[in-house]
CSV table of C-alpha atoms and ligand atoms in Angstrom, one decimal:
chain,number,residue,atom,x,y,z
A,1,UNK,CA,15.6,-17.6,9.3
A,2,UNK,CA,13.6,-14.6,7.3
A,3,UNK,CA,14.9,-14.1,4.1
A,4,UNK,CA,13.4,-10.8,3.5
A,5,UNK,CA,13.7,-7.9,5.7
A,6,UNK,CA,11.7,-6.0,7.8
A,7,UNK,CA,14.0,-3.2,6.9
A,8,UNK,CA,14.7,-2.9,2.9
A,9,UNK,CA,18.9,-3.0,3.3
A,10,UNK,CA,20.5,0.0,1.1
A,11,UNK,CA,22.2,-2.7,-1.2
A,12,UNK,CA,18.7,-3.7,-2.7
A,13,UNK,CA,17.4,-0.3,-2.9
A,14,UNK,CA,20.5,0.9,-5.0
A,15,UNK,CA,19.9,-2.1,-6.9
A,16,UNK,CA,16.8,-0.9,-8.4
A,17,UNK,CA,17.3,2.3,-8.1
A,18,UNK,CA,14.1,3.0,-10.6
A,19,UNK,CA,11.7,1.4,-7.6
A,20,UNK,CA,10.4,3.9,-5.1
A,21,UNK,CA,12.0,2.4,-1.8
A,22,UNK,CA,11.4,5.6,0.8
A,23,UNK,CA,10.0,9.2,0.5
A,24,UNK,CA,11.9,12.5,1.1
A,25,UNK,CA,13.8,12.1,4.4
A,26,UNK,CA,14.2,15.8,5.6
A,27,UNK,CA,10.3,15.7,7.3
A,28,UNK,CA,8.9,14.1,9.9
A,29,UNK,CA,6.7,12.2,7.8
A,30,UNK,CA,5.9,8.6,7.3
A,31,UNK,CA,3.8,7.0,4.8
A,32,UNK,CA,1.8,4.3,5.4
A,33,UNK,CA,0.1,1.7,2.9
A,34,UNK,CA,-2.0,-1.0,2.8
A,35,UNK,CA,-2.4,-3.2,-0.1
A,36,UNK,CA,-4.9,-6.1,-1.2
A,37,UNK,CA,-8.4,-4.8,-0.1
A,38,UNK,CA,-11.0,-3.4,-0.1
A,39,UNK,CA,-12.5,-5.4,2.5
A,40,UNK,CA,-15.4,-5.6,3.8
A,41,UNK,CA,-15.7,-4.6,7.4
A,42,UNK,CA,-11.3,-3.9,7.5
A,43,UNK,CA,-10.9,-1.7,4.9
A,44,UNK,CA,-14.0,0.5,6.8
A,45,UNK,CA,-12.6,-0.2,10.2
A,46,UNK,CA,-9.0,1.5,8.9
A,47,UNK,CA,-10.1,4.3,7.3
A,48,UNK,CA,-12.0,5.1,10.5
A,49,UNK,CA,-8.4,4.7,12.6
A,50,UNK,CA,-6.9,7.1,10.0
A,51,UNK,CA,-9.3,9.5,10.4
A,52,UNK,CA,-9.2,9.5,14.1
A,53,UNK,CA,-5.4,10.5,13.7
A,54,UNK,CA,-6.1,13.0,10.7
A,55,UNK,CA,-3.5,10.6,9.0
A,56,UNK,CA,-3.8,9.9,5.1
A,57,UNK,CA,-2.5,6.5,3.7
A,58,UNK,CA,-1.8,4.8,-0.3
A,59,UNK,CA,-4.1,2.1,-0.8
A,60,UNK,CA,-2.4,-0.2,-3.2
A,61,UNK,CA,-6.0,-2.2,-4.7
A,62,UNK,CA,-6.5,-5.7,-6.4
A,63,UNK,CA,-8.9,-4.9,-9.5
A,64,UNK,CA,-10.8,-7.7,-8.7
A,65,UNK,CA,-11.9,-6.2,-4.9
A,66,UNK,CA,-12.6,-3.1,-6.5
A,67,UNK,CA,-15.0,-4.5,-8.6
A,68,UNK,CA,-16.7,-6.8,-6.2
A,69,UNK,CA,-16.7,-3.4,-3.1
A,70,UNK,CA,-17.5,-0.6,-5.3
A,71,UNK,CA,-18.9,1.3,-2.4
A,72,UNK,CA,-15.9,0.8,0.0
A,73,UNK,CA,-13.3,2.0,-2.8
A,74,UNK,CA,-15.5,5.1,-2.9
A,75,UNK,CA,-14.9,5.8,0.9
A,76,UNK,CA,-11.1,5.0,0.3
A,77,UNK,CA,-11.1,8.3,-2.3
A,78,UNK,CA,-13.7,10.3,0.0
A,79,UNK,CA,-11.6,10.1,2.5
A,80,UNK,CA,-8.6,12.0,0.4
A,81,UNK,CA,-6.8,8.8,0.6
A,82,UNK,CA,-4.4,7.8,-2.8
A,83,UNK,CA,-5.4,5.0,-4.6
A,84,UNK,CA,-2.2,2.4,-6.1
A,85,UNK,CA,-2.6,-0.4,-8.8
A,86,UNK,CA,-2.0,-3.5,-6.9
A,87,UNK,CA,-3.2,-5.6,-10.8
A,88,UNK,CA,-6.4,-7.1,-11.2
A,89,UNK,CA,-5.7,-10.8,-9.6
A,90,UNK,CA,-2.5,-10.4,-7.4
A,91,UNK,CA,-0.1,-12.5,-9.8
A,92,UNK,CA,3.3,-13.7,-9.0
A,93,UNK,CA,5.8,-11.5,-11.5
A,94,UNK,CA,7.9,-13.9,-11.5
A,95,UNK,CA,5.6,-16.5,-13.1
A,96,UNK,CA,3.5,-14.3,-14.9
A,97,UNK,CA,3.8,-13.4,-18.7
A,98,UNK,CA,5.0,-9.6,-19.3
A,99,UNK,CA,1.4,-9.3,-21.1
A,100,UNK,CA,-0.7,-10.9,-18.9
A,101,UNK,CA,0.8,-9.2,-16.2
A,102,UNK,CA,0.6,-5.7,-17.7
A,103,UNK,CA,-2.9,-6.0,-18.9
A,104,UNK,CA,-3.6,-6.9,-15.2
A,105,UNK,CA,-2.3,-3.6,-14.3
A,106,UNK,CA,-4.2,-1.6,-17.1
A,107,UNK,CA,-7.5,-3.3,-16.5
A,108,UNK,CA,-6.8,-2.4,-13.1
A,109,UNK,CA,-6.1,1.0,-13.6
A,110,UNK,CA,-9.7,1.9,-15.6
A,111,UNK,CA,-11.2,0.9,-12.6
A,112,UNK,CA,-9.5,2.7,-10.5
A,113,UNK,CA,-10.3,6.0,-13.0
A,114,UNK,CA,-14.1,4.8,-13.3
A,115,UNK,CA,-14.3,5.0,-9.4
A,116,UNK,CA,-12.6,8.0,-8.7
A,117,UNK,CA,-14.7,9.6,-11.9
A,118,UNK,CA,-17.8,8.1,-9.9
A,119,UNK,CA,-16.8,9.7,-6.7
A,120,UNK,CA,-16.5,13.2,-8.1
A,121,UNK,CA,-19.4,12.9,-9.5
A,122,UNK,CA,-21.2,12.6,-5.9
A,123,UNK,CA,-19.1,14.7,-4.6
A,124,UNK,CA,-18.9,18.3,-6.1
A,125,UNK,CA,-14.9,19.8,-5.8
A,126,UNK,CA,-13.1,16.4,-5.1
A,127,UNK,CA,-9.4,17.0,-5.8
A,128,UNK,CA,-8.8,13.2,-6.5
A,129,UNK,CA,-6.0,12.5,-8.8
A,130,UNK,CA,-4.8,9.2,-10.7
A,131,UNK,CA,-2.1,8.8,-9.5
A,132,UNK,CA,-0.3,5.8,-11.6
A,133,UNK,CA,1.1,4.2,-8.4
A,134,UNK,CA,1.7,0.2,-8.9
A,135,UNK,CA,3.1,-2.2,-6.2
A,136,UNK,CA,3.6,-5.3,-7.8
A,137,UNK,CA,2.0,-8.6,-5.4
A,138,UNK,CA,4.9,-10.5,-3.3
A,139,UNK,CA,7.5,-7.6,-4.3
A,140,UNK,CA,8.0,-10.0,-7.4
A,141,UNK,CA,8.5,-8.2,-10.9
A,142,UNK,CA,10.9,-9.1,-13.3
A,143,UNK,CA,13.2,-6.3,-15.3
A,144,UNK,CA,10.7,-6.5,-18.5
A,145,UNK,CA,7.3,-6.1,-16.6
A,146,UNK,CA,9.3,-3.3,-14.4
A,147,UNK,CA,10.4,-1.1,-17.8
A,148,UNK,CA,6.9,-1.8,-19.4
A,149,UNK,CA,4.8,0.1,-16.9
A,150,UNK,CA,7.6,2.8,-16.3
A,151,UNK,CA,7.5,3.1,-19.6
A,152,UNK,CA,3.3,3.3,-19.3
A,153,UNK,CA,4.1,6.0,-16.9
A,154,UNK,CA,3.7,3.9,-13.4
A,155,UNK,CA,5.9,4.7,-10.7
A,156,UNK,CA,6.9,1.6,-9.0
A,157,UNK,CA,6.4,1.7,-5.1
A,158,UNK,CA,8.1,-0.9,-3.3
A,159,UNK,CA,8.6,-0.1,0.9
A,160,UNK,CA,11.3,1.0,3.6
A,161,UNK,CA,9.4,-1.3,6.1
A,162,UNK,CA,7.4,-4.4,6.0
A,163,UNK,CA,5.2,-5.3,9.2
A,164,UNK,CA,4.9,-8.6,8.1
A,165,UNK,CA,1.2,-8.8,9.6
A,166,UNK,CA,0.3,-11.5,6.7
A,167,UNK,CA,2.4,-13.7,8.8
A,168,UNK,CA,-0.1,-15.8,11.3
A,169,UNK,CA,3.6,-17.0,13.2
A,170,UNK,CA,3.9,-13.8,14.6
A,171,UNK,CA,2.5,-11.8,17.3
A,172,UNK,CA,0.7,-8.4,17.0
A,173,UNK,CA,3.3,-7.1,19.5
A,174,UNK,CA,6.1,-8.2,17.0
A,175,UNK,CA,4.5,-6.8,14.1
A,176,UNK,CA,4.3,-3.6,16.6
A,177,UNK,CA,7.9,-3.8,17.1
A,178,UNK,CA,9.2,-3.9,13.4
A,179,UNK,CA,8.1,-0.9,12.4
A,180,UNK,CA,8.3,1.0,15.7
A,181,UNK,CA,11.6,0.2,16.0
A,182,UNK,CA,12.7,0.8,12.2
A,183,UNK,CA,10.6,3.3,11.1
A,184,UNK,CA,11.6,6.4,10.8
A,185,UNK,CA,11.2,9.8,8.5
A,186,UNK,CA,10.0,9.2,4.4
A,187,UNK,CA,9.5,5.2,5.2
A,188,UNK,CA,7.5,3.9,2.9
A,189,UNK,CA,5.4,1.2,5.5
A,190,UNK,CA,3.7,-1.8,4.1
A,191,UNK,CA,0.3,-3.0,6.2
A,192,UNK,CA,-2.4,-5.5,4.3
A,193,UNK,CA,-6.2,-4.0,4.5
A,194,UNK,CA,-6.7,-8.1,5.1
A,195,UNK,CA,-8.6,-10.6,6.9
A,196,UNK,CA,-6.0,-12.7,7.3
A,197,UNK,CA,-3.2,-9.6,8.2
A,198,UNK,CA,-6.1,-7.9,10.5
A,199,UNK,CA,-5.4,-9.5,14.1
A,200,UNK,CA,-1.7,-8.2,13.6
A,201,UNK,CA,-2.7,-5.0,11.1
A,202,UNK,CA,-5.5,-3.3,13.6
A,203,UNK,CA,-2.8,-3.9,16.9
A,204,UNK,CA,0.6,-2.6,15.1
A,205,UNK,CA,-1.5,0.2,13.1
A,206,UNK,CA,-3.2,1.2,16.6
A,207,UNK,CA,0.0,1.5,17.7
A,208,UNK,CA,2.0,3.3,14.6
A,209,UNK,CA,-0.3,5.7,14.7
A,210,UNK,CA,0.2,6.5,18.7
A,211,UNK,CA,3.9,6.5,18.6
A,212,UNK,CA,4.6,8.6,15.5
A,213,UNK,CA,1.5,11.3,16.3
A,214,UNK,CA,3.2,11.3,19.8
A,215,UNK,CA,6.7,11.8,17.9
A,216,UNK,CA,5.3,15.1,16.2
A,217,UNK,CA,4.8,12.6,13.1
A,218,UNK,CA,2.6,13.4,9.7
A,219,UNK,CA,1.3,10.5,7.6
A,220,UNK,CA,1.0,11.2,4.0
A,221,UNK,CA,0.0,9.9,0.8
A,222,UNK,CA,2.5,9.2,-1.6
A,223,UNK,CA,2.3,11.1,-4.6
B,301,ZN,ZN1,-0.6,-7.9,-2.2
């Protein structure tokens, strides 16, 4: 049995009611994100799906990646995407002092301003934003690190759906199914810019992106 859900039940979101769980519902939009790149070589390969559908997306970054693919996060912010703080080493909040984890997530964050500072500098007009997103790594924060960074001004982005395409015991057609079948408008939709989600991410993306366009869908950033 699967302990979490594909589908974030009501109870936990009115739980933590100070998480972002799902975006406004009257629209037929639907957000999509992808955390844990860049990559090299799937990070590109997305952004050039999106494009195709004239769909934007939240790209929730490790510090470390950004530091090691400079020039990949500068496509993500060409391309009008938003950029989240995913911290600098993907901890688990669980296990991870309140300091340590926070200073993760503001070492993170003056990257993320260097590179979109970079950007505009190529780049005459870019309207890039900070945005102050931050999804913490396995969903796992505890109450202190949470009030910290919404204290720092963060908002907290957790997800309506998970495709679970990290998970290497399930097909790409599954990973298709949970979030065709459960996704509807405002859901927040987690994907993984990964090498090890991409065999499931670049079939169930293909696919998102087919059904909902053909649905008279919009993907969006989250702001
Ligand atoms: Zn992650």
């Amino acid at each position: 049995m699967n302990l979490i859900p594909v589908k974030t039940p009501k109870l936990i979101k009115g739980i933590f009611p100070s998480y972002t769980w799902d975006m406004p519902q009257d629209q037929k939009v639907i957000y999509l994100t992808f955390d844990d790149g860049p990559t090299p070589e799937i990070t590109n390969w997305t952004l050039d799906l999106l494009r195709s559908y004239n769909a934007k997306a939240t790209f929730f970054c490790i510090g470390n990646n950004i530091e090691k693919y400079p020039d990949i996060f500068n496509d993500l912010i060409k391309d009008g995407h938003a950029i989240g703080n995913h911290t600098y080493h993907h901890p688990k909040g669980w296990t991870t002092n309140s300091d340590v984890y926070v200073n993760q997530v503001i070492k993170t964050q003056d990257l993320i301003a260097l590179g979109i500072q970079n950007t505009k500098l190529q780049i005459t007009n870019h309207k890039s934003t900070i945005a102050n997103l931050f999804r913490p790594p396995y969903g796992q924060i505890t109450p202190k690190q949470g009030k910290r960074l919404l204290a720092l001004g963060y908002k907290i982005i957790m997800w309506d759906i998970l495709a679970f395409d990290w998970k290497n015991s399930i097909s790409p057609e599954e990973c298709e199914k949970n979030v065709i079948l459960k996704a509807g408008n405002g859901s927040i939709i987690v994907f993984h810019d990964s090498v090890k989600a991409a065999p499931r991410m670049k079939f169930a993306l293909t696919k998102t992106l087919e059904h909902f366009s053909r649905k008279g869908y919009q993907f969006k950033c989250i702001e």
